[in-house]
Short mmCIF file of C-alpha atoms in Angstrom, two decimals:
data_model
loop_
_atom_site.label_atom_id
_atom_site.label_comp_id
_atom_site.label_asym_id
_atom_site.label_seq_id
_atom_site.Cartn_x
_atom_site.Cartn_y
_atom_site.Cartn_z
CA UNK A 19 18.24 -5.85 -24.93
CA UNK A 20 19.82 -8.75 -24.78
CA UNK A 21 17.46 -12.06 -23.93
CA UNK A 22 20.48 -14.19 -22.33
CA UNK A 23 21.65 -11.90 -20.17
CA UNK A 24 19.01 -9.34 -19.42
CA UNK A 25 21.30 -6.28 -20.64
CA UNK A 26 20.08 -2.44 -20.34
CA UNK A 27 21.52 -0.74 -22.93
CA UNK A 28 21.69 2.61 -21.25
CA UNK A 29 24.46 5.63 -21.03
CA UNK A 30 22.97 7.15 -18.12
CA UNK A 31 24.75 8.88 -15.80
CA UNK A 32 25.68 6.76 -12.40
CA UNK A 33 25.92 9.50 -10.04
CA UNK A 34 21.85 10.26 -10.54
CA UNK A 35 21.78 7.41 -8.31
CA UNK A 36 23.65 8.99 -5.04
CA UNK A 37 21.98 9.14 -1.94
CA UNK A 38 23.45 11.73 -0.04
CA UNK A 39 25.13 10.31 3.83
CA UNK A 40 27.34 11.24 6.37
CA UNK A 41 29.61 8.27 6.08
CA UNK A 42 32.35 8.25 2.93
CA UNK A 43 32.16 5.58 0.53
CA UNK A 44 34.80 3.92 1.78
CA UNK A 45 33.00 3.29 5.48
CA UNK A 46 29.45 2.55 3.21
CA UNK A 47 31.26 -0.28 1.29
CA UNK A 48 32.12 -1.72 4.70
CA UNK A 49 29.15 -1.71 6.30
CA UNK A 50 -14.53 -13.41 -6.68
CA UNK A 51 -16.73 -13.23 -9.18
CA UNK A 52 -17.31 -9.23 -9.83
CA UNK A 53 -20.44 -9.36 -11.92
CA UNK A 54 -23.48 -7.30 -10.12
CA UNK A 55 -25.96 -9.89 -8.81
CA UNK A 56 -29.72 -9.23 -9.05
CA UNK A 57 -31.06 -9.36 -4.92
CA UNK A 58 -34.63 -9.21 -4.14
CA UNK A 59 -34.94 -6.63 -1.26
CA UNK A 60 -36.80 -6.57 1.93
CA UNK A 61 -40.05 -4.62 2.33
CA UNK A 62 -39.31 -4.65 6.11
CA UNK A 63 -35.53 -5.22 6.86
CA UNK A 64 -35.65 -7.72 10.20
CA UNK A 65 -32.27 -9.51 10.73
CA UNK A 66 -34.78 -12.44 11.79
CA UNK A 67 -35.98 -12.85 8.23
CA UNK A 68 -32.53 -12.36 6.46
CA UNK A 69 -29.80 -15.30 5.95
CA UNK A 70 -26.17 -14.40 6.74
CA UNK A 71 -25.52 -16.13 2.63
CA UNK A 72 -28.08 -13.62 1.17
CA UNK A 73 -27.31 -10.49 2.71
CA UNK A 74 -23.38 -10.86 2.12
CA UNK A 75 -24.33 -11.27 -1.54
CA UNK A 76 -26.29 -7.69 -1.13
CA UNK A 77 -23.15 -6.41 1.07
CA UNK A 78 -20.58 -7.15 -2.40
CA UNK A 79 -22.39 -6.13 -4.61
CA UNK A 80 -23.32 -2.79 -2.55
CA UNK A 81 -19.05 -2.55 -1.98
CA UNK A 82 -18.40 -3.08 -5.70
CA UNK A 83 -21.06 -0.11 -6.39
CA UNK A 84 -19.11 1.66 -4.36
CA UNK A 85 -15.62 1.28 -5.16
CA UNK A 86 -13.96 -0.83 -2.75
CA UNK A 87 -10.89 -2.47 -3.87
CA UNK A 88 -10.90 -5.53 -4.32
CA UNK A 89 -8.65 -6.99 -2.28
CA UNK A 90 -10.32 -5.61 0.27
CA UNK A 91 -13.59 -6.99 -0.54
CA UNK A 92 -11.97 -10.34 -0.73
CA UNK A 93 -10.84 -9.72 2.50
CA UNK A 94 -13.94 -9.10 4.20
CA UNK A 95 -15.67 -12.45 2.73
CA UNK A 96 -12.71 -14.50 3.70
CA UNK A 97 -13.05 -13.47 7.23
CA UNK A 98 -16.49 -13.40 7.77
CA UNK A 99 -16.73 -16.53 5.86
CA UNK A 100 -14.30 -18.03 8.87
CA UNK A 101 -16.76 -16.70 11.27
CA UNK A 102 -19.73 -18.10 9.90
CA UNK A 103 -17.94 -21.55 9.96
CA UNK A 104 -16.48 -20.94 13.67
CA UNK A 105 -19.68 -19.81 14.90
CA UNK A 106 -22.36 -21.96 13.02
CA UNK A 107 -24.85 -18.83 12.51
CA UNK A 108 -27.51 -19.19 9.74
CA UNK A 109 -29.32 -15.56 10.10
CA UNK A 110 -27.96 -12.21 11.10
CA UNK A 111 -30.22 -12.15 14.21
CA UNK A 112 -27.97 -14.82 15.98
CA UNK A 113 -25.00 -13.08 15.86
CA UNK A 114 -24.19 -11.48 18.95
CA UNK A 115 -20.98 -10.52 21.12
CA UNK A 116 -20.77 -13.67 22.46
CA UNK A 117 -20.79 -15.02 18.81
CA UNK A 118 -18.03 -12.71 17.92
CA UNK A 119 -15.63 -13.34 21.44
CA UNK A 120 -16.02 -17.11 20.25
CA UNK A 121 -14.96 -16.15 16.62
CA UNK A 122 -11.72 -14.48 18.25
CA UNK A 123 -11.03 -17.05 20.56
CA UNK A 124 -10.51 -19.93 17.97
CA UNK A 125 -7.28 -18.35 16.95
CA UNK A 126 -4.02 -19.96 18.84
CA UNK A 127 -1.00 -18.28 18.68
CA UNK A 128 -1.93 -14.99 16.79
CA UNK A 129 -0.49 -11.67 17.66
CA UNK A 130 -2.71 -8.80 19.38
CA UNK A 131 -2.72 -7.01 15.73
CA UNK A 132 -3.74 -10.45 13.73
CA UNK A 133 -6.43 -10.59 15.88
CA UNK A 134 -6.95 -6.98 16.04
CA UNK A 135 -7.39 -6.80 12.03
CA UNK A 136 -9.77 -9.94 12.26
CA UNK A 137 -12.21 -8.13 14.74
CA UNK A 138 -11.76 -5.10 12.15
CA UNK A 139 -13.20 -6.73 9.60
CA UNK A 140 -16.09 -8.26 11.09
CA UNK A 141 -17.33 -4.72 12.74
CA UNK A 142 -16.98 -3.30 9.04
CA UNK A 143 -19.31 -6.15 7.82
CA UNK A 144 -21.96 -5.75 10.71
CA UNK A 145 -21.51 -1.80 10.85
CA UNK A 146 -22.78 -2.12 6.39
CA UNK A 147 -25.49 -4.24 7.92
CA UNK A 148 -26.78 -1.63 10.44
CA UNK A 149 -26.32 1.00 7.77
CA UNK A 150 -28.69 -1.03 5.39
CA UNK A 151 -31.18 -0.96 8.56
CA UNK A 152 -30.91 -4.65 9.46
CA UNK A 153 -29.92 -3.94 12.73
CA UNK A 154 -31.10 -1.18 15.58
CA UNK A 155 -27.98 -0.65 17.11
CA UNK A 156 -24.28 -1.45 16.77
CA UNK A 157 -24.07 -3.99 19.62
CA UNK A 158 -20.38 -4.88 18.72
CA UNK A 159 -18.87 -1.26 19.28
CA UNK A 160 -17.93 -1.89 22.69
CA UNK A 161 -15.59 -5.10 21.73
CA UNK A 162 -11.79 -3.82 21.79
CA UNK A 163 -8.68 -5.83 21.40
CA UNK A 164 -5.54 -3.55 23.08
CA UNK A 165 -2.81 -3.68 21.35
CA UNK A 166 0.57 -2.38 22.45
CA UNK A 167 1.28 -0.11 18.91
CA UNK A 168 5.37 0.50 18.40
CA UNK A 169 6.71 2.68 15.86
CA UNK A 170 8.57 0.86 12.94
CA UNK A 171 11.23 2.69 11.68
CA UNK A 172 12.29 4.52 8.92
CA UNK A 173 15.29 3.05 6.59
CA UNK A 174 18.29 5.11 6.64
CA UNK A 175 19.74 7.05 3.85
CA UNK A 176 23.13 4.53 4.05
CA UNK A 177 21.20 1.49 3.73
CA UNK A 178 19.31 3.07 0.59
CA UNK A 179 22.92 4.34 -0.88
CA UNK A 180 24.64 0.69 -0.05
CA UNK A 181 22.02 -1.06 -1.97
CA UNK A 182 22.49 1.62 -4.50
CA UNK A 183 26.04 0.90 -5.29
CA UNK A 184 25.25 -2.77 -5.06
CA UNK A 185 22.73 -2.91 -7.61
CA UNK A 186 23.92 -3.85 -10.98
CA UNK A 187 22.64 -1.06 -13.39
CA UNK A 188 23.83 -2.47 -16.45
CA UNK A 189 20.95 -5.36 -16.12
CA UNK A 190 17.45 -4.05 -17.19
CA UNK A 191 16.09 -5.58 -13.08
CA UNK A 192 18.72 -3.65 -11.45
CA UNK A 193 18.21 -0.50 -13.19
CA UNK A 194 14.25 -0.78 -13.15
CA UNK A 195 14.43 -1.58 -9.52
CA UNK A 196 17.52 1.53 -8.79
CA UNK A 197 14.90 3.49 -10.32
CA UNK A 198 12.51 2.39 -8.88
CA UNK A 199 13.60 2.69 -5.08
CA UNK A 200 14.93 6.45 -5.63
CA UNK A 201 11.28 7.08 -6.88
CA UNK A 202 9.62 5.54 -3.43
CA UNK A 203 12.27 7.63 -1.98
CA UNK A 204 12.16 11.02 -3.45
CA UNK A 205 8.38 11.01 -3.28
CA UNK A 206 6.65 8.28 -0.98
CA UNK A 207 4.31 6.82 -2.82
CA UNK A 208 3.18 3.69 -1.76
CA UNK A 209 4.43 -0.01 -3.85
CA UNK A 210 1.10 -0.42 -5.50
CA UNK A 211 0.62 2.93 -6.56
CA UNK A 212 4.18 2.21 -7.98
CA UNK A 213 3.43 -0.73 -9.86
CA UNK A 214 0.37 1.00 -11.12
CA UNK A 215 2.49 3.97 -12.69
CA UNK A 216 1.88 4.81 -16.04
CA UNK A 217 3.81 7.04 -18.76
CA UNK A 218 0.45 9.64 -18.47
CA UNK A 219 1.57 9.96 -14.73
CA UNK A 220 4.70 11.73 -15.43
CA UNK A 221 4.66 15.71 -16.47
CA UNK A 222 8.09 15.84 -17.42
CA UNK A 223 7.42 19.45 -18.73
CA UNK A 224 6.39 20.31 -15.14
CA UNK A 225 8.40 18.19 -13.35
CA UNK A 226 5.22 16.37 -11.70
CA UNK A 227 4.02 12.97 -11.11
CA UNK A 228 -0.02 13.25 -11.01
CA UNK A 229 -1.39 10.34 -9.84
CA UNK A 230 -5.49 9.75 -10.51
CA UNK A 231 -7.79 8.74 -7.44
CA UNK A 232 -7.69 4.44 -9.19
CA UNK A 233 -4.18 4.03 -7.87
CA UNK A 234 -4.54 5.36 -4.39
CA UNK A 235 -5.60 3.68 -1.70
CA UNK A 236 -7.95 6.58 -0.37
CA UNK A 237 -9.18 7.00 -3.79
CA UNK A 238 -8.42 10.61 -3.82
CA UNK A 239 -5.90 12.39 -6.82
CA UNK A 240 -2.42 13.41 -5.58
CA UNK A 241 0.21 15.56 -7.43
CA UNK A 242 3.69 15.09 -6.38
CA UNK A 243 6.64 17.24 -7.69
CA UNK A 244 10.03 15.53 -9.43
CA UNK A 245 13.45 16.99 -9.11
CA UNK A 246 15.42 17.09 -12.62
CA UNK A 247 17.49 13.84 -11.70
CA UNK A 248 14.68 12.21 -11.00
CA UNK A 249 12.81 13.33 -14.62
CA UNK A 250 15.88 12.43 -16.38
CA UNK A 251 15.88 8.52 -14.83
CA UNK A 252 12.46 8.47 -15.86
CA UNK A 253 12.62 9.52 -19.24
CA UNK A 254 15.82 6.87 -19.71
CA UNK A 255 13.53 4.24 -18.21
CA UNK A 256 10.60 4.52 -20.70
CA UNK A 257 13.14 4.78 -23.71
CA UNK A 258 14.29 1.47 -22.72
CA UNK A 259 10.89 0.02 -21.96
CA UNK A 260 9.99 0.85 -25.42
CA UNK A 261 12.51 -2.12 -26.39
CA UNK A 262 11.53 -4.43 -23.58
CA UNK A 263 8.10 -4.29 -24.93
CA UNK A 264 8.76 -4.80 -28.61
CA UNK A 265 11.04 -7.50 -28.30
CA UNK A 266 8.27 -9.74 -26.12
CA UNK A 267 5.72 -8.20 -28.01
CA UNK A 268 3.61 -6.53 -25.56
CA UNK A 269 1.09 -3.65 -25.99
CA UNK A 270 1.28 -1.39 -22.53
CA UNK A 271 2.66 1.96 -21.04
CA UNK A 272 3.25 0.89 -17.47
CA UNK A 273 6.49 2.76 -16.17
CA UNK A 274 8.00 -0.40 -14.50
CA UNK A 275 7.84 -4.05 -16.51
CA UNK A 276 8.93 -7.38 -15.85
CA UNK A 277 12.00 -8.40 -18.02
CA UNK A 278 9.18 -9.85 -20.67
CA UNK A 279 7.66 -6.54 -20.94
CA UNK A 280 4.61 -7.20 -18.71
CA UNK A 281 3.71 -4.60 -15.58
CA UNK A 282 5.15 -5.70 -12.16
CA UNK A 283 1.46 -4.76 -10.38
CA UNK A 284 -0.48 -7.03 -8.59
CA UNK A 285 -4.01 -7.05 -8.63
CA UNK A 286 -4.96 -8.68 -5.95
CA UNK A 287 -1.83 -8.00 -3.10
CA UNK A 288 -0.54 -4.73 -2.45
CA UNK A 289 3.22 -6.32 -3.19
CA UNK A 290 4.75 -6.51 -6.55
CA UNK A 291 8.09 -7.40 -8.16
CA UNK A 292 9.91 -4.54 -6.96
CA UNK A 293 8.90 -5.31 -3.66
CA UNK A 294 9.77 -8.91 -4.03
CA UNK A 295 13.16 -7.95 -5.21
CA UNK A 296 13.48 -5.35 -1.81
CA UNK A 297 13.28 -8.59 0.10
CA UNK A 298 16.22 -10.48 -1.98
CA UNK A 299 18.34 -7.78 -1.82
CA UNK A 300 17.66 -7.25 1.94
CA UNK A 301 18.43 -11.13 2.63
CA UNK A 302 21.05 -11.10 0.36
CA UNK A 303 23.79 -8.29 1.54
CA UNK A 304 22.21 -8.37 5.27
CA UNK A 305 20.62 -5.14 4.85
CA UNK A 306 18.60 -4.52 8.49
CA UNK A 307 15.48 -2.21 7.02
CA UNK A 308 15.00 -1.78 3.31
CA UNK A 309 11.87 -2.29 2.26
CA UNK A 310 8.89 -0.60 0.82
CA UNK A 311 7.14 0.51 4.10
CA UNK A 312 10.36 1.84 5.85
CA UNK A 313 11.54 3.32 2.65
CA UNK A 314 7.87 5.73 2.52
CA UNK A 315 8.64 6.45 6.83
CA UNK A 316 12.43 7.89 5.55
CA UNK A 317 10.63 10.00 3.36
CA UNK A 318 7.70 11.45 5.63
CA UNK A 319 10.58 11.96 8.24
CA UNK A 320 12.87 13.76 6.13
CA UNK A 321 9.82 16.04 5.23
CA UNK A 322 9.79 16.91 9.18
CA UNK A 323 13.16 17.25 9.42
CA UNK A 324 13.21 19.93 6.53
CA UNK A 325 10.17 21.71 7.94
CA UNK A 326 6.87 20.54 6.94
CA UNK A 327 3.91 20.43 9.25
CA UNK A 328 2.30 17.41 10.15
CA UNK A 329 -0.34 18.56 7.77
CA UNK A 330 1.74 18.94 4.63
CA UNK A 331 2.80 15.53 5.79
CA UNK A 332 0.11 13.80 5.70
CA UNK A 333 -1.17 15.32 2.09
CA UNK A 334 2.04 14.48 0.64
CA UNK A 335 1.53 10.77 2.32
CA UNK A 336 -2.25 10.60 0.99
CA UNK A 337 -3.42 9.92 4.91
CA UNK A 338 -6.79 10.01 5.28
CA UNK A 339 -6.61 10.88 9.11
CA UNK A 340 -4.25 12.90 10.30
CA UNK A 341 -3.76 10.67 13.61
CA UNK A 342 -2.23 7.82 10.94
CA UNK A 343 0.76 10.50 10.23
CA UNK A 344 1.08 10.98 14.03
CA UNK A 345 1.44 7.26 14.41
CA UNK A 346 3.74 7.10 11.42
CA UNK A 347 6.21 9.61 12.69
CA UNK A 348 5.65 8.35 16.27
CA UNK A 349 4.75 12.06 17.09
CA UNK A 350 2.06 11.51 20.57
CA UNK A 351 -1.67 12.46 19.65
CA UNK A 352 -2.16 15.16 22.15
CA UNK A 353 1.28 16.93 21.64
CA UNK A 354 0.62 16.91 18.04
CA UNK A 355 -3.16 18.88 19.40
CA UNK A 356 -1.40 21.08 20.83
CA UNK A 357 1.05 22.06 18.76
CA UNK A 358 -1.69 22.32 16.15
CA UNK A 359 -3.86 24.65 18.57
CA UNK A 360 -0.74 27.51 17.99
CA UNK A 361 -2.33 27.47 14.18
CA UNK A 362 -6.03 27.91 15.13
#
């Protein structure tokens, strides 16, 4: 490796990284603080007797128990945090709907969605309330923000294979990252799962990437299966990791480094380097839809296209509803019912 110039000594063979289109090549190249605190509990849980800054101090430490992520957990203190301050409520007694349409209506200029993930996050919090007893009923459940939900779409196979041919694979970044995006594409796993990739997630005798319940979002094991090109980019990846790492002196087995030989992941936000670099590259040769999101949608789509069911689909995408697939492929709800009821 080279530290100047950022060299990848590599031989590997170029056409590994074709994506297969209709067009020729010629019309292509035209175109907080996570230690468990000790909480004195209630021997009668009244939301009269319990302050808003104790009981969110029960509701973390209850989350951590539990394995939220988190980013997620941050989330949820951030935003309720926000409400406290916009409301001025002391004890979980005095917060009401009127509390919570007050909450919603201090944000100017916020898209349906913004606000829609807002009011998400505050039913979570007051739903873990009512499950710990400290309230009777789930006064908030009737509070809906309607939101006019379009389908983003998918990338296209020629945008993938133009920023293929673009990418400089004689650079350690721009083979990582050519690596990298056939691996989102040939399987669909999500950018942090990605980052989080490690050489014990790759079977290479079996061809399979087996990916532990830590790096999913839904917390549940997936096993995904590799084609021989992709095995064979992998394999020439870690070989040259090996020298990334020694040269900076770093101690890890992640599958995809910075150029100093530390992992692109990102505790605390779902994006990474990789993802990062998507948005560079996107800006930079005026490419309309490459990024991490639209690159998973090509995938899930071409599953459809070659057969799967919507079920297969949404295993292979780690959904945990199916009705998140339908939305993903822009399939309706009720067709998708229906077609289902043929199965029953």
């Amino acid at each position: 490796m080279s530290k100047s110039f950022n060299k990848a000594n590599s031989n590997i063979d170029l056409s590994l990284f074709t994506i297969k289109t209709e067009e020729s090549k010629e019309e292509m190249a035209k175109n907080s603080n996570n230690s468990i605190v000790k909480i004195d509990t209630f021997d009668e849980m009244d939301s009269r007797n319990i302050k808003i800054e104790h009981a969110i101090k029960i509701l973390n430490q209850q989350w951590r128990l539990s394995g939220l992520r988190p980013r997620t957990i941050d989330s949820y203190n951030y935003n309720f945090k926000r409400f406290v301050e916009v409301t001025d409520v002391e004890y979980l007694h005095e917060i009401n709907n009127e509390k919570i349409y007050q909450y919603l209506s201090s944000f100017e200029n916020v898209k349906d969605t913004s606000l829609q993930g807002r009011l998400k996050q505050i039913k979570a919090v007051l739903s873990k309330c009512h499950d710990n007893g400290w309230y009777n009923s789930k006064f908030w459940k009737n509070i809906k923000i309607k939101v006019n939900t379009s389908v983003k779409e998918a990338t296209t196979e020629k945008e993938l294979a133009l920023l293929l041919s673009l990418l400089d694979k004689s650079t350690y970044s721009g083979l990582r990252d050519s690596i990298a995006i056939l691996l989102l594409y040939k399987t669909g796993i999500r950018i942090k799962t990605l980052g989080a990739l490690r050489e014990q997630n790759i079977d290479f005798d079996n061809r399979l990437l087996k990916l532990q319940g830590e790096i999913m979002k839904a917390h549940r094991p997936l096993i995904l299966p590799l084609d021989d090109e992709m095995c064979t980019l992998l394999r020439e990846l870690i070989s040259i990791n090996d020298g990334v790492r020694k040269e900076h002196r770093e101690k890890n087995d992640y599958i995809f480094l910075s150029n100093i030989g530390v992992p692109i992941s990102n505790t605390v936000s779902p994006s990474n380097l990789i993802a990062k670099n998507l948005w560079v590259y996107s800006k930079k040769w005026n490419l309309k839809n490459v990024n991490p999101h639209s690159i998973r949608r090509l995938y899930a789509q071409n599953l459809v296209k070659r057969g799967a069911d919507i079920n297969l689909v949404s295993h292979a995408l780690a959904h945990a509803d199916i009705s998140t697939t339908s939305i993903y492929l822009g399939l309706n709800v009720n067709l998708v019912a229906r077609n289902l009821r043929e199965f029953l």
